[in-house]
Amino acid sequence: MEQLTLPHTNLNVSRLIAGCMGLGGGWEPDTVLNGGHEKQARDLVDSALELGINFFDHANIYARGRAEEVFGRILKERPTLRDQIVLQSKVGIRWANDPAGTPQRFDFSYENILAATDAILRRLQTDHLEILLLHRPDPLVEGEEVARAFARLKQDGKVRYFGVSNQNRFMMEYLQHFLPDPLIANQVEMNLLHSGFAEAAISFNQASPTYPDGWEGVVEYCRLKGVGLQAWSPLARGLLTGGDVSGKSPAVQKTAALVKEMASAYQVSGEAIVLAWLLRHPAKIQPVLGTSRGDRLRACAESLKVKLSREEWYRLFETARGKSMP
Ligand SMILES: NC(=O)c1ccc[n+]([C@@H]2O[C@H](COP(=O)([O-])OP(=O)(O)OC[C@H]3O[C@@H](n4cnc5c(N)ncnc54)[C@H](OP(=O)(O)O)[C@@H]3O)[C@@H](O)[C@H]2O)c1
């Protein structure tokens, strides 16, 4: 497994990240953790470590806290595990009725950042996180307040490094203005079917720009400042690797067929081709894998054996966007 030292840190991490959103039994509020959920978490940890994946991504909302809780049980039963892995989690999204009568909202207040992080540490049964991300932008953000919360968490030894998720260039610049330390990550949706990061690079000065609003300058800012780009939903939830594409657009159907053809030529899984498209980008994108199945994780790890040529990269991009380059 390829390893990276994350810029601005002394963290050595695997290129691929194991996402933990699939642990803990889904989004229903009343699910109770059982032995099956524990086995699933144990298997994910074992499969990841076997493949050399040491970087795990959480968020306080996943399975309403149960993803972290079940992971915490595995950490507790294996006292040496904590030192072998890098733990990242996220705060900032609050469910409706927390407390009763409140709407769903984003909350980057000092109090919420601190309280939500303490709750994460309790659930994970650890005293620190290597990385904390702000999950989704809060329009009511106050830079000074976030800086105060981060300083407190760092001073108390609860979090070593900070980053963001789903933020555009200007949101990152705004926050960075108040922070003494560099933001080290931005986790954003990136895959062949959600390719705004690449569209932004080819759309400038076109009569009909195709990039989704917000992507302008994100990749360049992150590359210049050493902010790691992490790709969530890197497999487009399996749509190009065996998912049901009937009823989907011709571009999606053709991309799924091309992925299959290239996988056969490279003698790797389809997942490897879909992820290799992200890995080929010079920004050193780190896919956050969402599978909780060992066999699928192994299929994903084959991506590191594939180095797409420029021509193969553009062929996939062109097929997925459904039209040729401008
Ligand atoms: N920052 C954010 O806002 C944000 C948002 C969403 C997610 N995330 C992070 O990113 C990670 C990945 O997200 P994701 O789960 O959406 O990404 P993904 O890796 O694109 O999709 C994984 C999901 O697709 C399913 N899947 C994969 N291949 C399939 C196939 N051939 N047929 C049917 N189902 C298939 C997997 O099921 P199996 O488990 O059965 O393999 C799993 O549920 C999450 O775990 C989380 O850590 C972050």
Tab-separated table of N, CA and C in Angstrom, residues 194-309:
chain	number	residue	atom	x	y	z
A	194	HIS	N	-19.212	12.521	-10.656
A	194	HIS	CA	-19.336	13.784	-9.895
A	194	HIS	C	-17.969	14.453	-10.018
A	195	SER	N	-17.730	15.000	-11.216
A	195	SER	CA	-16.360	15.343	-11.584
A	195	SER	C	-16.152	16.847	-11.706
A	196	GLY	N	-16.857	17.603	-10.890
A	196	GLY	CA	-16.724	19.065	-10.920
A	196	GLY	C	-15.287	19.526	-10.781
A	197	PHE	N	-14.501	18.779	-9.994
A	197	PHE	CA	-13.105	19.200	-9.793
A	197	PHE	C	-12.337	19.197	-11.114
A	198	ALA	N	-12.687	18.276	-12.012
A	198	ALA	CA	-12.005	18.211	-13.306
A	198	ALA	C	-12.695	19.129	-14.315
A	199	GLU	N	-14.023	19.207	-14.254
A	199	GLU	CA	-14.764	20.115	-15.146
A	199	GLU	C	-14.289	21.557	-14.973
A	200	ALA	N	-14.021	21.928	-13.711
A	200	ALA	CA	-13.618	23.318	-13.436
A	200	ALA	C	-12.353	23.672	-14.198
A	201	ALA	N	-11.496	22.662	-14.406
A	201	ALA	CA	-10.222	22.929	-15.072
A	201	ALA	C	-10.373	23.121	-16.577
A	202	ILE	N	-11.447	22.607	-17.162
A	202	ILE	CA	-11.578	22.717	-18.626
A	202	ILE	C	-12.664	23.706	-19.043
A	203	SER	N	-13.365	24.266	-18.071
A	203	SER	CA	-14.544	25.073	-18.395
A	203	SER	C	-14.277	26.563	-18.539
A	204	PHE	N	-13.115	27.000	-18.035
A	204	PHE	CA	-12.884	28.442	-18.025
A	204	PHE	C	-12.964	29.033	-19.432
A	205	ASN	N	-13.658	30.131	-19.547
A	205	ASN	CA	-13.739	30.880	-20.803
A	205	ASN	C	-14.510	30.145	-21.891
A	206	GLN	N	-15.362	29.225	-21.491
A	206	GLN	CA	-16.213	28.537	-22.465
A	206	GLN	C	-17.573	29.227	-22.529
A	207	ALA	N	-18.230	29.113	-23.679
A	207	ALA	CA	-19.533	29.749	-23.832
A	207	ALA	C	-20.526	29.186	-22.808
A	208	SER	N	-20.473	27.875	-22.580
A	208	SER	CA	-21.386	27.255	-21.614
A	208	SER	C	-20.574	26.472	-20.597
A	209	PRO	N	-20.055	27.145	-19.577
A	209	PRO	CA	-19.238	26.405	-18.610
A	209	PRO	C	-20.048	25.314	-17.937
A	210	THR	N	-19.388	24.189	-17.691
A	210	THR	CA	-20.121	23.043	-17.170
A	210	THR	C	-19.812	22.751	-15.707
A	211	TYR	N	-18.842	23.486	-15.114
A	211	TYR	CA	-18.478	23.099	-13.754
A	211	TYR	C	-19.565	23.506	-12.775
A	212	PRO	N	-19.837	22.641	-11.825
A	212	PRO	CA	-20.816	22.993	-10.811
A	212	PRO	C	-20.268	24.148	-9.979
A	213	ASP	N	-21.129	25.048	-9.657
A	213	ASP	CA	-20.776	26.228	-8.894
A	213	ASP	C	-19.943	25.836	-7.677
A	214	GLY	N	-18.867	26.542	-7.438
A	214	GLY	CA	-18.109	26.308	-6.211
A	214	GLY	C	-16.774	25.637	-6.413
A	215	TRP	N	-16.596	24.976	-7.544
A	215	TRP	CA	-15.347	24.222	-7.718
A	215	TRP	C	-14.178	25.092	-8.166
A	216	GLU	N	-14.488	26.316	-8.596
A	216	GLU	CA	-13.436	27.145	-9.168
A	216	GLU	C	-12.297	27.363	-8.172
A	217	GLY	N	-11.104	26.948	-8.539
A	217	GLY	CA	-9.918	27.213	-7.724
A	217	GLY	C	-9.720	26.281	-6.536
A	218	VAL	N	-10.643	25.371	-6.282
A	218	VAL	CA	-10.496	24.505	-5.098
A	218	VAL	C	-9.242	23.634	-5.222
A	219	VAL	N	-9.098	22.993	-6.379
A	219	VAL	CA	-7.972	22.075	-6.556
A	219	VAL	C	-6.652	22.848	-6.501
A	220	GLU	N	-6.610	23.984	-7.183
A	220	GLU	CA	-5.364	24.763	-7.229
A	220	GLU	C	-5.014	25.285	-5.832
A	221	TYR	N	-6.015	25.771	-5.102
A	221	TYR	CA	-5.769	26.274	-3.738
A	221	TYR	C	-5.201	25.141	-2.878
A	222	CYS	N	-5.820	23.983	-2.936
A	222	CYS	CA	-5.375	22.859	-2.106
A	222	CYS	C	-3.966	22.425	-2.494
A	223	ARG	N	-3.680	22.397	-3.796
A	223	ARG	CA	-2.330	21.977	-4.217
A	223	ARG	C	-1.283	22.991	-3.761
A	224	LEU	N	-1.598	24.256	-3.881
A	224	LEU	CA	-0.611	25.284	-3.490
A	224	LEU	C	-0.388	25.324	-1.989
A	225	LYS	N	-1.456	25.098	-1.222
A	225	LYS	CA	-1.365	25.255	0.234
A	225	LYS	C	-1.102	23.944	0.975
A	226	GLY	N	-1.025	22.834	0.247
A	226	GLY	CA	-0.802	21.550	0.908
A	226	GLY	C	-2.004	21.076	1.701
A	227	VAL	N	-3.197	21.388	1.206
A	227	VAL	CA	-4.428	20.867	1.824
A	227	VAL	C	-4.765	19.556	1.109
A	228	GLY	N	-4.781	18.446	1.845
A	228	GLY	CA	-5.040	17.154	1.212
A	228	GLY	C	-6.468	17.065	0.705
A	229	LEU	N	-6.621	16.610	-0.545
A	229	LEU	CA	-7.976	16.419	-1.079
A	229	LEU	C	-8.390	14.972	-0.860
A	230	GLN	N	-9.447	14.787	-0.090
A	230	GLN	CA	-9.988	13.451	0.167
A	230	GLN	C	-11.298	13.326	-0.611
A	231	ALA	N	-11.461	12.215	-1.341
A	231	ALA	CA	-12.654	12.030	-2.183
A	231	ALA	C	-13.677	11.143	-1.496
A	232	TRP	N	-14.839	11.731	-1.140
A	232	TRP	CA	-15.902	10.854	-0.623
A	232	TRP	C	-16.754	10.316	-1.779
A	233	SER	N	-17.429	9.200	-1.537
A	233	SER	CA	-18.147	8.449	-2.590
A	233	SER	C	-17.267	8.229	-3.819
A	234	PRO	N	-16.046	7.742	-3.639
A	234	PRO	CA	-15.132	7.610	-4.792
A	234	PRO	C	-15.588	6.565	-5.795
A	235	LEU	N	-16.448	5.617	-5.342
A	235	LEU	CA	-16.940	4.572	-6.261
A	235	LEU	C	-18.288	4.946	-6.865
A	236	ALA	N	-18.737	6.177	-6.638
A	236	ALA	CA	-20.091	6.550	-7.067
A	236	ALA	C	-21.092	5.497	-6.603
A	237	ARG	N	-20.868	5.004	-5.401
A	237	ARG	CA	-21.705	4.000	-4.724
A	237	ARG	C	-21.930	2.746	-5.569
A	238	GLY	N	-20.923	2.409	-6.366
A	238	GLY	CA	-20.962	1.129	-7.083
A	238	GLY	C	-21.667	1.172	-8.417
A	239	LEU	N	-22.106	2.351	-8.844
A	239	LEU	CA	-22.897	2.428	-10.078
A	239	LEU	C	-22.093	1.988	-11.304
A	240	LEU	N	-20.780	2.200	-11.276
A	240	LEU	CA	-19.969	1.873	-12.454
A	240	LEU	C	-19.305	0.506	-12.332
A	241	THR	N	-19.550	-0.171	-11.229
A	241	THR	CA	-18.834	-1.432	-10.962
A	241	THR	C	-19.806	-2.545	-10.551
A	242	GLY	N	-20.888	-2.644	-11.289
A	242	GLY	CA	-21.825	-3.720	-10.999
A	242	GLY	C	-23.184	-3.247	-10.529
A	243	GLY	N	-23.313	-1.954	-10.255
A	243	GLY	CA	-24.617	-1.411	-9.871
A	243	GLY	C	-25.567	-1.458	-11.071
A	244	ASP	N	-26.857	-1.263	-10.816
A	244	ASP	CA	-27.864	-1.340	-11.882
A	244	ASP	C	-27.889	-0.022	-12.666
A	245	VAL	N	-27.421	-0.075	-13.921
A	245	VAL	CA	-27.385	1.151	-14.730
A	245	VAL	C	-28.563	1.246	-15.708
A	246	SER	N	-29.459	0.237	-15.685
A	246	SER	CA	-30.616	0.346	-16.583
A	246	SER	C	-31.434	1.542	-16.112
A	247	GLY	N	-31.877	2.335	-17.041
A	247	GLY	CA	-32.613	3.543	-16.654
A	247	GLY	C	-31.693	4.730	-16.407
A	248	LYS	N	-30.386	4.511	-16.404
A	248	LYS	CA	-29.447	5.632	-16.250
A	248	LYS	C	-29.114	6.205	-17.633
A	249	SER	N	-28.432	7.354	-17.661
A	249	SER	CA	-28.139	8.020	-18.939
A	249	SER	C	-27.197	7.159	-19.788
A	250	PRO	N	-27.208	7.396	-21.125
A	250	PRO	CA	-26.269	6.662	-21.981
A	250	PRO	C	-24.824	6.858	-21.521
A	251	ALA	N	-24.489	8.041	-21.017
A	251	ALA	CA	-23.100	8.290	-20.589
A	251	ALA	C	-22.735	7.357	-19.423
A	252	VAL	N	-23.655	7.200	-18.486
A	252	VAL	CA	-23.374	6.320	-17.339
A	252	VAL	C	-23.232	4.879	-17.816
A	253	GLN	N	-24.134	4.469	-18.717
A	253	GLN	CA	-24.073	3.087	-19.212
A	253	GLN	C	-22.775	2.835	-19.972
A	254	LYS	N	-22.379	3.811	-20.803
A	254	LYS	CA	-21.132	3.637	-21.578
A	254	LYS	C	-19.917	3.640	-20.649
A	255	THR	N	-19.969	4.451	-19.590
A	255	THR	CA	-18.822	4.495	-18.669
A	255	THR	C	-18.695	3.168	-17.927
A	256	ALA	N	-19.823	2.621	-17.508
A	256	ALA	CA	-19.781	1.324	-16.814
A	256	ALA	C	-19.190	0.262	-17.744
A	257	ALA	N	-19.561	0.312	-19.040
A	257	ALA	CA	-19.033	-0.671	-20.007
A	257	ALA	C	-17.528	-0.450	-20.206
A	258	LEU	N	-17.112	0.808	-20.269
A	258	LEU	CA	-15.685	1.101	-20.468
A	258	LEU	C	-14.858	0.662	-19.254
A	259	VAL	N	-15.401	0.883	-18.064
A	259	VAL	CA	-14.712	0.457	-16.840
A	259	VAL	C	-14.497	-1.055	-16.877
A	260	LYS	N	-15.524	-1.765	-17.323
A	260	LYS	CA	-15.427	-3.233	-17.390
A	260	LYS	C	-14.351	-3.656	-18.400
A	261	GLU	N	-14.366	-2.990	-19.546
A	261	GLU	CA	-13.392	-3.313	-20.608
A	261	GLU	C	-11.957	-3.048	-20.117
A	262	MET	N	-11.759	-1.910	-19.447
A	262	MET	CA	-10.407	-1.569	-18.986
A	262	MET	C	-9.967	-2.489	-17.844
A	263	ALA	N	-10.924	-2.864	-17.010
A	263	ALA	CA	-10.600	-3.767	-15.894
A	263	ALA	C	-10.111	-5.099	-16.458
A	264	SER	N	-10.755	-5.554	-17.530
A	264	SER	CA	-10.350	-6.821	-18.127
A	264	SER	C	-8.965	-6.671	-18.765
A	265	ALA	N	-8.717	-5.542	-19.428
A	265	ALA	CA	-7.406	-5.331	-20.059
A	265	ALA	C	-6.294	-5.280	-19.004
A	266	TYR	N	-6.543	-4.630	-17.881
A	266	TYR	CA	-5.534	-4.517	-16.816
A	266	TYR	C	-5.528	-5.730	-15.880
A	267	GLN	N	-6.539	-6.603	-16.067
A	267	GLN	CA	-6.711	-7.770	-15.179
A	267	GLN	C	-6.827	-7.347	-13.718
A	268	VAL	N	-7.668	-6.340	-13.505
A	268	VAL	CA	-7.978	-5.889	-12.147
A	268	VAL	C	-9.489	-5.756	-12.027
A	269	SER	N	-9.950	-5.381	-10.841
A	269	SER	CA	-11.383	-5.182	-10.625
A	269	SER	C	-11.851	-3.873	-11.279
A	270	GLY	N	-13.159	-3.756	-11.472
A	270	GLY	CA	-13.716	-2.486	-11.943
A	270	GLY	C	-13.454	-1.369	-10.941
A	271	GLU	N	-13.545	-1.699	-9.665
A	271	GLU	CA	-13.290	-0.701	-8.620
A	271	GLU	C	-11.899	-0.086	-8.802
A	272	ALA	N	-10.937	-0.942	-9.196
A	272	ALA	CA	-9.558	-0.455	-9.359
A	272	ALA	C	-9.490	0.620	-10.437
A	273	ILE	N	-10.245	0.444	-11.517
A	273	ILE	CA	-10.206	1.420	-12.618
A	273	ILE	C	-10.868	2.737	-12.180
A	274	VAL	N	-12.036	2.611	-11.520
A	274	VAL	CA	-12.753	3.822	-11.088
A	274	VAL	C	-11.890	4.635	-10.114
A	275	LEU	N	-11.209	3.951	-9.217
A	275	LEU	CA	-10.357	4.656	-8.242
A	275	LEU	C	-9.057	5.142	-8.891
A	276	ALA	N	-8.536	4.366	-9.851
A	276	ALA	CA	-7.290	4.781	-10.513
A	276	ALA	C	-7.491	6.111	-11.229
A	277	TRP	N	-8.721	6.382	-11.656
A	277	TRP	CA	-9.000	7.664	-12.312
A	277	TRP	C	-8.772	8.825	-11.329
A	278	LEU	N	-9.132	8.626	-10.077
A	278	LEU	CA	-8.861	9.659	-9.056
A	278	LEU	C	-7.369	9.686	-8.705
A	279	LEU	N	-6.778	8.505	-8.564
A	279	LEU	CA	-5.380	8.430	-8.128
A	279	LEU	C	-4.427	9.050	-9.157
A	280	ARG	N	-4.825	9.031	-10.443
A	280	ARG	CA	-3.953	9.559	-11.515
A	280	ARG	C	-3.835	11.078	-11.439
A	281	HIS	N	-4.776	11.726	-10.747
A	281	HIS	CA	-4.738	13.188	-10.676
A	281	HIS	C	-3.525	13.624	-9.854
A	282	PRO	N	-2.800	14.651	-10.317
A	282	PRO	CA	-1.558	15.019	-9.611
A	282	PRO	C	-1.767	15.620	-8.223
A	283	ALA	N	-3.005	15.905	-7.820
A	283	ALA	CA	-3.236	16.472	-6.479
A	283	ALA	C	-3.110	15.416	-5.380
A	284	LYS	N	-2.769	14.181	-5.756
A	284	LYS	CA	-2.627	13.094	-4.777
A	284	LYS	C	-3.911	12.889	-3.965
A	285	ILE	N	-5.021	12.860	-4.688
A	285	ILE	CA	-6.337	12.651	-4.063
A	285	ILE	C	-6.332	11.332	-3.287
A	286	GLN	N	-6.941	11.373	-2.094
A	286	GLN	CA	-7.072	10.155	-1.277
A	286	GLN	C	-8.527	9.702	-1.264
A	287	PRO	N	-8.848	8.603	-1.950
A	287	PRO	CA	-10.229	8.106	-1.923
A	287	PRO	C	-10.621	7.617	-0.522
A	288	VAL	N	-11.819	8.008	-0.083
A	288	VAL	CA	-12.360	7.514	1.196
A	288	VAL	C	-13.355	6.414	0.846
A	289	LEU	N	-12.928	5.170	1.010
A	289	LEU	CA	-13.719	4.028	0.535
A	289	LEU	C	-14.900	3.782	1.468
A	290	GLY	N	-16.074	3.555	0.862
A	290	GLY	CA	-17.262	3.424	1.703
A	290	GLY	C	-17.684	2.004	1.977
A	291	THR	N	-17.006	1.042	1.378
A	291	THR	CA	-17.460	-0.332	1.558
A	291	THR	C	-17.150	-0.836	2.959
A	292	SER	N	-18.010	-1.716	3.455
A	292	SER	CA	-17.658	-2.369	4.716
A	292	SER	C	-17.440	-3.862	4.471
A	293	ARG	N	-17.203	-4.221	3.204
A	293	ARG	CA	-16.949	-5.630	2.863
A	293	ARG	C	-15.476	-5.832	2.539
A	294	GLY	N	-14.895	-6.870	3.130
A	294	GLY	CA	-13.483	-7.156	2.905
A	294	GLY	C	-13.155	-7.412	1.443
A	295	ASP	N	-14.039	-8.180	0.742
A	295	ASP	CA	-13.716	-8.497	-0.660
A	295	ASP	C	-13.716	-7.230	-1.509
A	296	ARG	N	-14.653	-6.305	-1.214
A	296	ARG	CA	-14.702	-5.076	-2.009
A	296	ARG	C	-13.504	-4.168	-1.673
A	297	LEU	N	-13.100	-4.202	-0.416
A	297	LEU	CA	-11.924	-3.413	-0.016
A	297	LEU	C	-10.683	-3.922	-0.774
A	298	ARG	N	-10.575	-5.244	-0.897
A	298	ARG	CA	-9.432	-5.813	-1.647
A	298	ARG	C	-9.517	-5.412	-3.117
A	299	ALA	N	-10.729	-5.417	-3.657
A	299	ALA	CA	-10.904	-4.998	-5.057
A	299	ALA	C	-10.465	-3.537	-5.222
A	300	CYS	N	-10.767	-2.715	-4.222
A	300	CYS	CA	-10.380	-1.293	-4.273
A	300	CYS	C	-8.860	-1.145	-4.209
A	301	ALA	N	-8.225	-1.963	-3.374
A	301	ALA	CA	-6.774	-1.831	-3.182
A	301	ALA	C	-6.009	-2.144	-4.472
A	302	GLU	N	-6.636	-2.897	-5.394
A	302	GLU	CA	-5.965	-3.182	-6.673
A	302	GLU	C	-5.731	-1.908	-7.484
A	303	SER	N	-6.418	-0.825	-7.115
A	303	SER	CA	-6.264	0.431	-7.860
A	303	SER	C	-4.820	0.923	-7.850
A	304	LEU	N	-4.079	0.557	-6.799
A	304	LEU	CA	-2.708	1.059	-6.691
A	304	LEU	C	-1.767	0.372	-7.681
A	305	LYS	N	-2.271	-0.709	-8.315
A	305	LYS	CA	-1.442	-1.385	-9.320
A	305	LYS	C	-1.605	-0.717	-10.689
A	306	VAL	N	-2.594	0.175	-10.816
A	306	VAL	CA	-2.930	0.734	-12.136
A	306	VAL	C	-2.443	2.174	-12.219
A	307	LYS	N	-1.699	2.476	-13.267
A	307	LYS	CA	-1.336	3.879	-13.522
A	307	LYS	C	-1.900	4.210	-14.901
A	308	LEU	N	-2.999	4.940	-14.921
A	308	LEU	CA	-3.649	5.230	-16.196
A	308	LEU	C	-2.778	6.181	-17.010
A	309	SER	N	-2.773	5.967	-18.326
A	309	SER	CA	-2.093	6.931	-19.197
A	309	SER	C	-2.976	8.177	-19.289
